[in-house]
């Protein structure tokens, strides 16, 4: 297990290295930063001086080493547009995105898995057919349209929920959370549903398909033949066997949720990283773009590491290969 | 037949409604199993052997259903019980062993967890008592170092060892009847004999009756007290195993016996029954065996023969019908 984790860690470092290379390349190819920093009157000598000062005349390897070193200490430079350290801006924005992503992932899991189990067990049921039809809508409607529809119904017509922003946030040692106030929670509902709806339908369909597959297996038949209760068979034996693919997809989707919260954040004017990233693109603010790229890659890598470790917890076949050759007979 | 039978199946019919009409997988089968007796059920694939077993234990796969007949366990009807009551009978009174030990165990639970779960479902034992019983059972089915092996997962056992675990699971709360559906088919030939011997010994020790479904006449000859030969969803012949093997009466059984190689008569070619068993959609009128039978008469194509008693055997063939014999 430990060797496995270490091996995966090394792989993760390699992935992060290449992502850093990409992020660094952005600086090199998206124009000369000095042009954006100085005025028209600045002389060529002064520009050259600035380049040397910024380290732009150093060999590329040295520059890249410096970039990686800084990134490792969470120093992503100064935003061109805002003239503030990027890490500071990310720190302000990240709690909003992470809270939104986690809540919407939880929502899609807690609703999607039971719906998947239900539709798998009662394939012919009326409710199952309703779920399956509704899930088609969930998969085919674009996120922004769902968000706008929700705003129209619950904010404009009914006036129950706020249409934008995070509501009231509480500062917990630098982490500004909206989870502790009613207004904050109310503001979270619609963005979380909007962001999680697609994942929900995906998870529901995945769990259903896996359940149908697993329920046909011999060990389920044998579990029934042993007289185990329906509950034990369906949840203890069948559902647990569907978990490996569900964990895989959920992990990947959690990464996507964080990375692609952009649209939802735009629709709901949610002050998260996605909104910041969108503005950075509009203003060619490369330090923010590079930092965002690295952050998202880090989340993906970290989530995948956790997913791989969860496989170990769920499936004993992956655990001890050393003792495989014990039996005879 | 001494005393009351443990299990009695009367005129059982199992049907599968399909888009192209109703398929009858098991057609009017009657048989009984006495306490502690081993009844072999043989036949080709699709003869309805496994369906009969599944119907008895109440696990027919939908849309399959019992269309007619009754199944009685110790005189009590069990074919029409509500799901929950039937569940209590499964494992507790009727156990089952399936064909493929490699896939019969849940890969995500240790064999100990699966045994304890089954034991606790049917008894009031505490977890530690159930675990002790699980270790005892593993020892009983011949698994070395059971205290250690009880924590292992199915993938850490070989096929033969897994089938031993499956047997332990089927026997763990001492059911009165075990339905063993091709318990050795998926195993190596060298291991088949061990597993059969084990099953036979355990059932004798526990007084458990067995319905042994197989297509292996050798296994039947070694293990069974009586044998039912099935063909196209019906019983062709049923009787004491010695009689059926040495003096088969139905032309199909005669053919089956002729197709088994024997060490004594090493010379001639093995006989083979021409053709194949009819599909469920195309069972011929009259005797279902008539397209392959070498002894057909007019009547075989018109009317379906019922089981008639000939010596100790019951056989469904017009050649053994008394009226005809006396005519």
XYZ file of C-alpha atoms in Angstrom:
656
model
C 0.000 0.000 0.000
C 2.746 2.457 0.990
C 4.815 1.588 -2.076
C 1.702 2.128 -4.174
C 1.080 5.560 -2.668
C 4.687 6.592 -3.176
C 4.576 5.410 -6.769
C 1.416 7.399 -7.382
C 2.925 10.466 -5.690
C 5.882 10.336 -8.054
C 3.505 10.076 -11.015
C 1.593 13.055 -9.668
C 4.780 15.095 -9.438
C 5.579 14.250 -13.052
C 2.127 15.353 -14.156
C 2.424 18.592 -12.220
C 5.834 19.209 -13.779
C 4.399 19.040 -17.277
C 1.483 21.245 -16.355
C 3.966 23.776 -14.977
C 5.848 23.560 -18.271
C 2.639 24.408 -20.142
C 1.820 27.249 -17.810
C 5.326 28.588 -18.192
C 5.107 28.331 -21.968
C 2.088 30.620 -21.827
C 4.276 33.402 -20.541
C 6.774 32.842 -23.312
C 4.353 32.797 -26.192
C 1.572 35.162 -25.285
C 3.496 38.328 -25.998
C 6.153 40.260 -24.143
C 5.094 41.113 -20.604
C 7.282 44.218 -20.627
C 5.053 45.762 -23.310
C 2.097 45.461 -21.040
C 3.926 46.904 -18.037
C 5.543 50.024 -19.443
C 4.274 53.128 -21.169
C 4.984 54.257 -24.714
C 7.648 56.738 -23.604
C 9.872 54.161 -21.924
C 13.191 54.013 -23.713
C 14.721 50.847 -25.101
C 17.463 50.972 -22.466
C 14.950 51.214 -19.672
C 13.021 48.321 -21.157
C 16.167 46.242 -21.364
C 16.932 47.130 -17.756
C 13.456 45.992 -16.701
C 13.909 42.718 -18.589
C 17.139 42.018 -16.761
C 15.501 42.975 -13.477
C 12.574 40.649 -14.125
C 14.980 37.868 -15.024
C 13.746 37.682 -18.604
C 17.296 37.690 -19.942
C 18.290 34.646 -17.923
C 18.486 31.282 -19.725
C 15.048 29.680 -20.154
C 15.958 26.789 -17.895
C 16.797 29.184 -15.091
C 13.553 31.063 -15.635
C 11.561 27.854 -15.603
C 13.319 26.695 -12.447
C 12.437 29.978 -10.804
C 8.809 29.669 -11.951
C 8.493 26.150 -10.563
C 10.232 27.116 -7.327
C 7.889 30.054 -6.849
C 4.820 28.000 -7.737
C 5.848 25.383 -5.197
C 5.722 28.060 -2.514
C 2.391 29.246 -3.936
C 3.933 32.385 -5.388
C 2.422 32.949 -8.818
C 3.589 36.487 -9.326
C 1.610 39.714 -9.583
C -1.585 40.059 -11.574
C -1.050 42.421 -14.544
C -4.500 43.841 -14.233
C -4.961 44.102 -10.495
C -1.314 44.610 -9.493
C -1.807 42.296 -6.529
C -0.178 38.935 -5.729
C -2.091 36.215 -7.579
C -1.883 33.817 -4.646
C -3.695 36.356 -2.491
C -6.475 36.685 -5.050
C -6.811 32.915 -5.377
C -6.966 32.557 -1.628
C -9.885 34.971 -1.556
C -11.702 33.289 -4.405
C -11.038 29.618 -3.762
C -13.364 29.022 -0.780
C -16.324 30.146 -2.875
C -15.536 27.713 -5.691
C -14.625 24.808 -3.432
C -17.756 25.168 -1.325
C -19.927 25.359 -4.408
C -18.202 22.361 -5.998
C -18.277 20.163 -2.915
C -21.906 20.895 -2.154
C -22.961 20.240 -5.709
C -20.917 17.014 -5.795
C -22.534 15.908 -2.534
C -25.936 16.811 -3.920
C -25.361 14.785 -7.076
C -24.087 11.783 -5.092
C -26.698 11.787 -2.356
C -29.536 12.109 -4.840
C -28.007 10.297 -7.812
C -26.946 7.067 -6.091
C -30.337 6.320 -4.461
C -32.115 7.172 -7.705
C -29.755 4.867 -9.575
C -30.336 2.036 -7.110
C -34.079 2.534 -7.290
C -34.216 2.554 -11.074
C -31.912 -0.476 -11.155
C -34.095 -2.471 -8.775
C -37.476 -1.424 -10.154
C -36.728 -1.324 -13.823
C -40.360 -1.418 -14.877
C -41.661 0.925 -12.172
C -43.473 4.090 -13.139
C -41.197 6.189 -10.946
C -38.146 4.680 -12.646
C -39.450 5.716 -16.029
C -40.086 9.224 -14.716
C -36.518 9.371 -13.384
C -35.055 8.104 -16.628
C -36.983 10.601 -18.729
C -36.133 13.438 -16.370
C -32.483 12.440 -16.479
C -32.508 12.798 -20.258
C -33.581 16.369 -19.794
C -30.843 16.878 -17.208
C -28.224 15.544 -19.574
C -29.347 17.427 -22.638
C -30.117 20.892 -21.221
C -27.098 23.205 -21.126
C -25.991 24.353 -17.670
C -26.562 28.041 -18.237
C -30.126 27.412 -19.384
C -30.915 25.420 -16.229
C -29.390 28.214 -14.135
C -31.410 30.886 -15.877
C -34.609 28.840 -15.593
C -34.012 28.339 -11.882
C -33.372 32.043 -11.401
C -36.527 32.863 -13.330
C -38.703 30.526 -11.272
C -37.262 30.765 -7.769
C -35.786 34.268 -7.725
C -37.908 36.270 -10.141
C -41.372 34.688 -9.903
C -41.381 33.148 -6.428
C -38.714 35.344 -4.861
C -37.609 32.550 -2.509
C -33.900 32.515 -3.300
C -31.357 35.171 -4.171
C -30.427 35.304 -7.841
C -26.742 36.138 -7.428
C -23.811 36.304 -4.998
C -22.934 34.283 -1.915
C -25.235 35.906 0.624
C -23.679 36.504 3.998
C -20.261 34.941 4.559
C -18.388 34.307 7.805
C -14.599 34.611 7.994
C -12.998 31.523 9.514
C -9.295 32.319 9.711
C -9.021 33.484 6.117
C -11.558 30.984 4.756
C -14.739 32.863 4.037
C -17.567 30.382 4.269
C -21.174 30.767 3.272
C -22.159 27.508 4.949
C -22.777 28.974 8.373
C -25.467 31.520 7.614
C -28.988 30.996 6.343
C -28.475 33.606 3.637
C -25.244 31.926 2.591
C -26.927 28.531 2.375
C -29.906 29.942 0.506
C -27.576 31.572 -1.994
C -25.827 28.223 -2.460
C -28.908 26.163 -3.350
C -29.501 27.202 -6.940
C -25.857 27.329 -8.072
C -25.199 23.940 -6.472
C -28.224 22.359 -8.180
C -27.311 23.933 -11.500
C -23.742 22.712 -11.277
C -24.662 19.266 -9.926
C -27.609 18.380 -12.129
C -25.569 16.996 -14.986
C -23.402 14.939 -12.629
C -26.519 13.724 -10.858
C -28.038 12.326 -14.014
C -24.699 10.843 -15.001
C -24.266 9.134 -11.625
C -27.858 7.926 -11.606
C -27.509 6.341 -15.038
C -24.150 4.864 -14.150
C -25.382 3.344 -10.881
C -28.456 1.989 -12.656
C -26.424 0.353 -15.402
C -23.965 -1.100 -12.899
C -26.775 -2.357 -10.657
C -28.444 -4.120 -13.582
C -25.111 -5.708 -14.394
C -24.323 -6.760 -10.828
C -27.828 -8.061 -10.084
C -27.352 -10.620 -12.846
C -24.187 -12.057 -11.332
C -23.939 -15.454 -9.716
C -22.918 -14.105 -6.346
C -26.121 -12.105 -6.105
C -28.114 -15.192 -7.040
C -26.160 -17.166 -4.455
C -26.695 -14.448 -1.838
C -30.440 -14.748 -2.444
C -30.213 -18.542 -2.300
C -28.627 -18.198 1.142
C -31.760 -16.412 2.278
C -30.145 -13.039 2.954
C -32.586 -10.170 3.306
C -33.332 -8.009 0.302
C -31.692 -5.117 2.017
C -28.459 -7.046 2.576
C -28.453 -8.324 -0.999
C -29.277 -5.023 -2.705
C -27.187 -2.673 -0.639
C -24.546 -4.823 1.059
C -23.739 -7.025 -1.897
C -24.965 -5.346 -5.075
C -24.402 -1.657 -4.401
C -20.932 -2.174 -2.988
C -19.922 -3.892 -6.200
C -21.029 -0.897 -8.240
C -18.843 1.476 -6.231
C -15.565 1.206 -8.124
C -16.874 2.759 -11.352
C -18.990 5.206 -9.377
C -15.940 6.385 -7.430
C -13.957 6.749 -10.644
C -16.586 8.853 -12.351
C -17.354 10.897 -9.255
C -13.668 11.695 -8.837
C -13.269 12.773 -12.430
C -16.475 14.748 -12.280
C -15.460 16.504 -9.081
C -12.401 17.743 -10.924
C -14.586 18.921 -13.787
C -17.017 20.563 -11.418
C -14.231 22.613 -9.895
C -12.672 23.432 -13.251
C -15.876 24.151 -15.115
C -17.763 25.967 -12.410
C -17.005 28.937 -14.658
C -20.386 28.916 -16.399
C -22.393 28.514 -13.228
C -20.328 31.159 -11.488
C -20.974 33.528 -14.365
C -24.722 32.904 -14.394
C -25.017 33.411 -10.645
C -22.264 36.028 -10.356
C -20.629 33.713 -7.844
C -17.367 35.302 -6.666
C -15.239 32.199 -7.251
C -12.149 31.280 -9.213
C -14.067 30.600 -12.404
C -15.333 34.158 -12.596
C -11.835 35.436 -11.857
C -10.412 33.208 -14.590
C -12.918 34.457 -17.137
C -12.002 38.058 -16.394
C -8.317 37.146 -16.583
C -8.796 35.744 -20.071
C -10.555 38.887 -21.199
C -7.635 40.970 -19.928
C -4.808 38.593 -20.972
C -3.784 38.425 -17.309
C -1.310 35.584 -17.740
C -0.160 35.109 -14.127
C -3.752 34.418 -13.094
C -4.309 32.079 -16.025
C -1.128 30.167 -15.271
C -1.944 29.936 -11.582
C -5.473 28.755 -12.357
C -4.138 26.099 -14.723
C -1.756 24.820 -12.070
C -4.375 24.886 -9.322
C -6.889 22.930 -11.387
C -4.265 20.404 -12.427
C -3.364 20.021 -8.783
C -6.989 19.342 -7.858
C -7.298 16.731 -10.597
C -4.102 15.010 -9.516
C -5.042 15.101 -5.833
C -8.555 13.786 -6.495
C -7.195 10.988 -8.647
C -4.801 10.017 -5.904
C -7.681 9.853 -3.432
C -9.750 7.849 -5.944
C -6.957 5.321 -6.358
C -6.675 4.962 -2.615
C -10.442 4.473 -2.344
C -10.194 1.568 -4.798
C -7.907 -0.078 -2.309
C -10.419 0.406 0.466
C -13.352 -0.903 -1.579
C -11.830 -3.767 -3.528
C -9.749 -6.353 -1.659
C -8.557 -7.831 -4.942
C -6.288 -4.829 -5.362
C -4.822 -5.074 -1.881
C -2.659 -8.091 -1.348
C -1.376 -9.710 -4.460
C 1.465 -11.330 -2.554
C -0.777 -13.871 -0.824
C -2.678 -14.739 -4.001
C -1.103 -18.134 -4.573
C -2.103 -19.642 -1.226
C -5.019 -21.873 -2.102
C -4.800 -25.263 -3.667
C -7.386 -27.904 -4.216
C -40.555 -44.693 -0.133
C -40.407 -44.828 3.653
C -42.438 -42.280 5.596
C -43.238 -38.887 4.200
C -41.086 -37.370 1.500
C -39.048 -34.299 2.385
C -39.849 -32.585 -0.856
C -42.641 -33.269 -3.231
C -43.086 -31.684 -6.625
C -46.469 -32.231 -8.222
C -47.208 -31.501 -11.863
C -44.836 -28.555 -11.928
C -44.940 -26.379 -15.017
C -42.560 -23.467 -15.511
C -43.293 -20.990 -18.259
C -41.517 -18.080 -19.832
C -43.805 -15.589 -21.507
C -41.937 -14.110 -24.456
C -42.902 -11.888 -27.341
C -43.239 -14.916 -29.555
C -45.517 -16.789 -27.181
C -45.202 -18.790 -24.006
C -42.248 -21.151 -23.693
C -42.682 -24.102 -21.395
C -39.301 -24.869 -19.841
C -40.579 -27.438 -17.368
C -43.656 -29.359 -18.385
C -45.691 -31.306 -15.856
C -42.934 -32.700 -13.691
C -43.622 -34.737 -10.567
C -40.934 -36.067 -8.294
C -40.131 -36.451 -4.638
C -37.027 -36.520 -2.473
C -36.894 -38.445 0.806
C -35.004 -37.152 3.847
C -31.272 -37.755 3.421
C -31.674 -39.037 -0.113
C -29.609 -38.000 -3.119
C -31.703 -37.532 -6.229
C -29.728 -37.083 -9.404
C -31.274 -35.093 -12.207
C -29.622 -35.547 -15.598
C -30.300 -34.279 -19.057
C -28.862 -32.181 -21.840
C -28.569 -28.417 -21.637
C -32.017 -26.902 -21.783
C -33.804 -30.030 -20.586
C -35.237 -28.047 -17.674
C -33.041 -29.448 -14.893
C -31.825 -26.130 -13.553
C -35.256 -24.575 -13.987
C -36.759 -27.258 -11.777
C -34.118 -26.499 -9.126
C -34.662 -22.750 -9.399
C -38.425 -23.221 -9.104
C -38.035 -25.307 -5.949
C -35.880 -22.713 -4.233
C -38.117 -19.910 -5.478
C -35.504 -18.134 -7.544
C -36.831 -18.367 -11.081
C -35.545 -15.438 -13.048
C -38.380 -13.224 -14.215
C -40.283 -13.416 -16.470
C -40.111 -17.162 -15.723
C -42.911 -18.320 -13.468
C -44.532 -21.388 -12.027
C -47.619 -21.740 -14.166
C -49.057 -24.845 -12.598
C -48.428 -27.501 -9.995
C -47.315 -27.438 -6.394
C -44.102 -27.812 -4.448
C -44.327 -29.147 -0.909
C -41.618 -29.154 1.713
C -42.485 -31.578 4.523
C -46.086 -31.425 3.417
C -46.258 -27.636 3.413
C -46.753 -25.773 0.155
C -43.857 -23.450 -0.565
C -44.390 -22.453 -4.181
C -46.955 -19.785 -3.376
C -45.348 -18.268 -0.274
C -44.807 -14.517 -0.040
C -41.238 -13.438 -0.790
C -40.286 -12.818 2.826
C -41.448 -16.251 4.038
C -39.715 -17.978 1.152
C -36.554 -16.043 1.964
C -36.543 -17.564 5.454
C -36.753 -21.040 3.928
C -33.887 -20.369 1.550
C -30.600 -21.150 3.241
C -32.354 -22.291 6.409
C -34.247 -25.306 5.006
C -33.235 -25.476 1.371
C -29.690 -24.593 0.469
C -28.237 -24.177 -2.984
C -24.905 -24.626 -4.694
C -24.386 -23.213 -8.150
C -22.278 -24.169 -11.062
C -19.453 -21.708 -10.958
C -17.594 -21.361 -7.665
C -15.427 -18.647 -9.193
C -18.383 -16.310 -9.409
C -20.617 -17.541 -6.598
C -18.783 -15.616 -3.893
C -18.914 -11.868 -3.549
C -15.382 -10.650 -4.311
C -15.606 -7.725 -1.907
C -16.201 -9.677 1.302
C -13.957 -12.152 3.077
C -15.269 -15.702 3.234
C -15.637 -15.259 6.992
C -17.841 -12.200 6.519
C -20.025 -14.096 4.052
C -20.351 -17.093 6.371
C -21.059 -14.971 9.444
C -23.631 -12.934 7.549
C -25.466 -16.067 6.445
C -25.318 -17.685 9.879
C -26.550 -14.545 11.595
C -29.373 -14.111 9.095
C -30.830 -17.463 10.134
C -29.854 -17.824 13.797
C -29.556 -15.716 16.934
C -25.815 -16.321 17.231
C -23.577 -13.461 18.274
C -20.842 -12.354 15.917
C -18.123 -14.238 17.804
C -20.207 -17.417 17.961
C -20.952 -17.174 14.270
C -17.272 -16.627 13.518
C -16.331 -19.690 15.571
C -18.936 -21.673 13.647
C -17.567 -20.308 10.364
C -14.072 -21.531 11.230
C -15.512 -24.904 12.219
C -17.315 -25.139 8.876
C -14.228 -24.259 6.887
C -12.364 -27.016 8.726
C -15.229 -29.385 7.996
C -15.084 -28.749 4.258
C -11.357 -29.436 4.319
C -9.799 -25.999 4.138
C -6.387 -25.995 5.799
C -5.603 -23.392 8.492
C -9.224 -22.198 8.715
C -8.481 -19.663 11.495
C -6.291 -17.794 9.066
C -8.226 -18.502 5.889
C -11.470 -17.185 7.341
C -10.149 -13.657 6.854
C -9.181 -14.217 3.247
C -11.090 -12.996 0.234
C -12.458 -15.261 -2.510
C -9.725 -14.288 -4.982
C -7.172 -15.754 -2.592
C -8.697 -19.231 -3.016
C -8.380 -21.623 -5.940
C -11.475 -22.848 -7.778
C -11.734 -26.106 -5.823
C -11.225 -24.297 -2.526
C -13.859 -21.753 -3.457
C -16.348 -24.509 -4.183
C -15.586 -25.889 -0.715
C -16.386 -22.460 0.698
C -19.608 -22.418 -1.327
C -20.517 -25.813 0.137
C -19.776 -24.501 3.636
C -22.061 -21.538 2.913
C -24.850 -23.753 1.634
C -24.592 -26.054 4.666
C -23.909 -23.444 7.337
C -27.301 -23.578 9.028
C -27.950 -27.255 8.300
C -30.674 -27.124 5.669
C -32.650 -30.315 5.081
C -32.205 -30.161 1.335
C -29.435 -28.918 -0.919
C -30.033 -28.131 -4.547
C -26.678 -28.611 -6.197
C -26.826 -27.254 -9.735
C -23.880 -28.658 -11.662
C -21.579 -28.239 -8.658
C -18.504 -29.598 -10.401
C -18.948 -28.638 -14.033
C -16.671 -25.601 -13.820
C -13.912 -27.444 -11.995
C -10.893 -29.439 -13.151
C -11.632 -33.123 -13.561
C -9.104 -33.982 -10.844
C -10.945 -31.772 -8.364
C -14.458 -32.828 -9.367
C -14.152 -36.162 -7.600
C -12.927 -34.536 -4.397
C -15.797 -32.075 -4.339
C -18.374 -34.772 -5.044
C -16.917 -36.970 -2.323
C -16.988 -34.043 0.090
C -20.563 -33.167 -0.728
C -21.596 -36.791 -0.347
C -19.817 -37.196 2.997
C -21.179 -33.958 4.481
C -24.716 -34.675 3.420
C -24.536 -38.156 4.875
C -23.154 -36.805 8.141
C -25.739 -34.049 8.393
C -28.599 -36.141 7.011
C -29.101 -33.605 4.248
C -30.986 -34.588 1.135
C -29.547 -33.469 -2.192
C -31.028 -32.741 -5.552
C -27.957 -33.120 -7.726
C -28.434 -31.493 -11.115
C -25.792 -32.502 -13.607
C -25.231 -33.783 -17.099
C -22.506 -36.105 -15.905
C -23.827 -39.659 -15.691
C -20.623 -40.740 -13.921
C -21.250 -38.347 -11.054
C -24.811 -39.611 -10.772
C -23.714 -43.251 -10.758
C -21.281 -42.571 -7.917
C -23.430 -40.320 -5.817
C -27.141 -40.621 -6.336
C -29.661 -43.007 -4.787
C -32.231 -42.354 -7.472
C -32.036 -40.583 -10.778
C -34.456 -38.609 -12.914
C -33.623 -38.348 -16.603
C -35.077 -35.206 -18.122
C -35.725 -34.475 -21.746
C -37.266 -31.316 -23.225
C -38.778 -30.192 -19.936
C -40.234 -33.571 -19.035
C -39.121 -36.579 -17.077
C -38.252 -39.436 -19.398
C -37.403 -41.917 -16.719
C -37.026 -41.868 -12.948
C -35.924 -44.682 -10.669
C -33.178 -46.214 -8.537
C -29.820 -45.319 -9.996
C -28.639 -48.926 -10.384
C -31.693 -49.895 -12.397
C -31.640 -46.875 -14.608
C -27.974 -47.353 -15.402
C -27.933 -51.110 -15.831
C -31.337 -51.543 -17.323
C -32.430 -48.268 -18.918
C -35.962 -48.391 -20.268
C -36.550 -45.146 -22.132
C -34.855 -45.088 -25.555
C -33.290 -41.746 -24.593
C -31.720 -43.198 -21.445
C -30.539 -46.177 -23.479
C -28.871 -43.738 -25.845
C -27.342 -41.773 -22.987
C -25.834 -44.892 -21.464
C -24.499 -45.982 -24.821
C -22.645 -42.715 -25.189
C -20.610 -43.160 -22.004
C -17.162 -44.642 -22.540
C -16.419 -47.652 -20.401
C -13.097 -49.212 -19.492
C -14.435 -52.779 -19.750
C -15.620 -52.594 -23.321
C -12.790 -50.707 -24.903
C -13.379 -51.947 -28.439
C -16.390 -50.655 -30.397
C -17.349 -47.077 -31.192
C -19.479 -45.090 -28.768
C -23.044 -44.743 -29.879
C -24.472 -41.311 -30.253
C -28.020 -40.065 -30.220
C -28.739 -38.581 -33.636
C -29.919 -34.998 -33.820
C -30.338 -32.473 -31.041
C -32.906 -31.805 -28.356
C -35.749 -29.698 -29.788
C -35.820 -26.039 -28.893
C -38.552 -24.934 -26.532
C -40.241 -23.161 -29.397
C -40.459 -26.319 -31.469
C -41.306 -29.271 -29.259
C -42.912 -31.880 -31.481
C -46.375 -33.246 -30.927
C -46.634 -36.549 -29.080
C -43.481 -37.819 -27.438
C -40.865 -35.028 -27.475
C -38.156 -37.562 -28.255
C -39.809 -38.895 -31.390
C -37.566 -37.134 -33.970
C -34.494 -38.840 -32.524
C -35.985 -42.138 -31.449
C -35.174 -45.298 -33.378
C -38.212 -47.180 -32.093
C -41.072 -44.872 -33.015
C -44.590 -46.076 -33.678
C -47.613 -44.119 -34.909
C -48.747 -43.409 -31.411
C -45.457 -41.698 -30.515
C -46.286 -38.928 -33.000
C -49.856 -38.483 -31.836
C -50.026 -38.749 -28.076
C -47.766 -37.768 -25.274
C -46.835 -40.704 -23.023
C -47.370 -40.475 -19.254
C -45.041 -41.944 -16.675
C -45.836 -45.600 -16.063
C -44.382 -47.876 -13.443
C -42.085 -50.598 -14.796
C -40.510 -52.586 -11.986
C -39.065 -49.928 -9.673
C -38.701 -47.350 -12.396
C -41.245 -44.966 -13.834
C -40.849 -44.280 -17.515
C -42.718 -42.236 -20.090
C -42.572 -44.249 -23.265
C -45.345 -45.950 -25.191
C -43.227 -49.063 -25.490
C -43.617 -49.582 -21.776
C -47.274 -48.801 -21.553
C -49.029 -51.812 -20.108
C -52.014 -51.770 -22.413
C -49.719 -51.821 -25.344
C -47.476 -54.479 -23.868
C -50.449 -56.670 -23.254
C -52.032 -56.001 -26.594
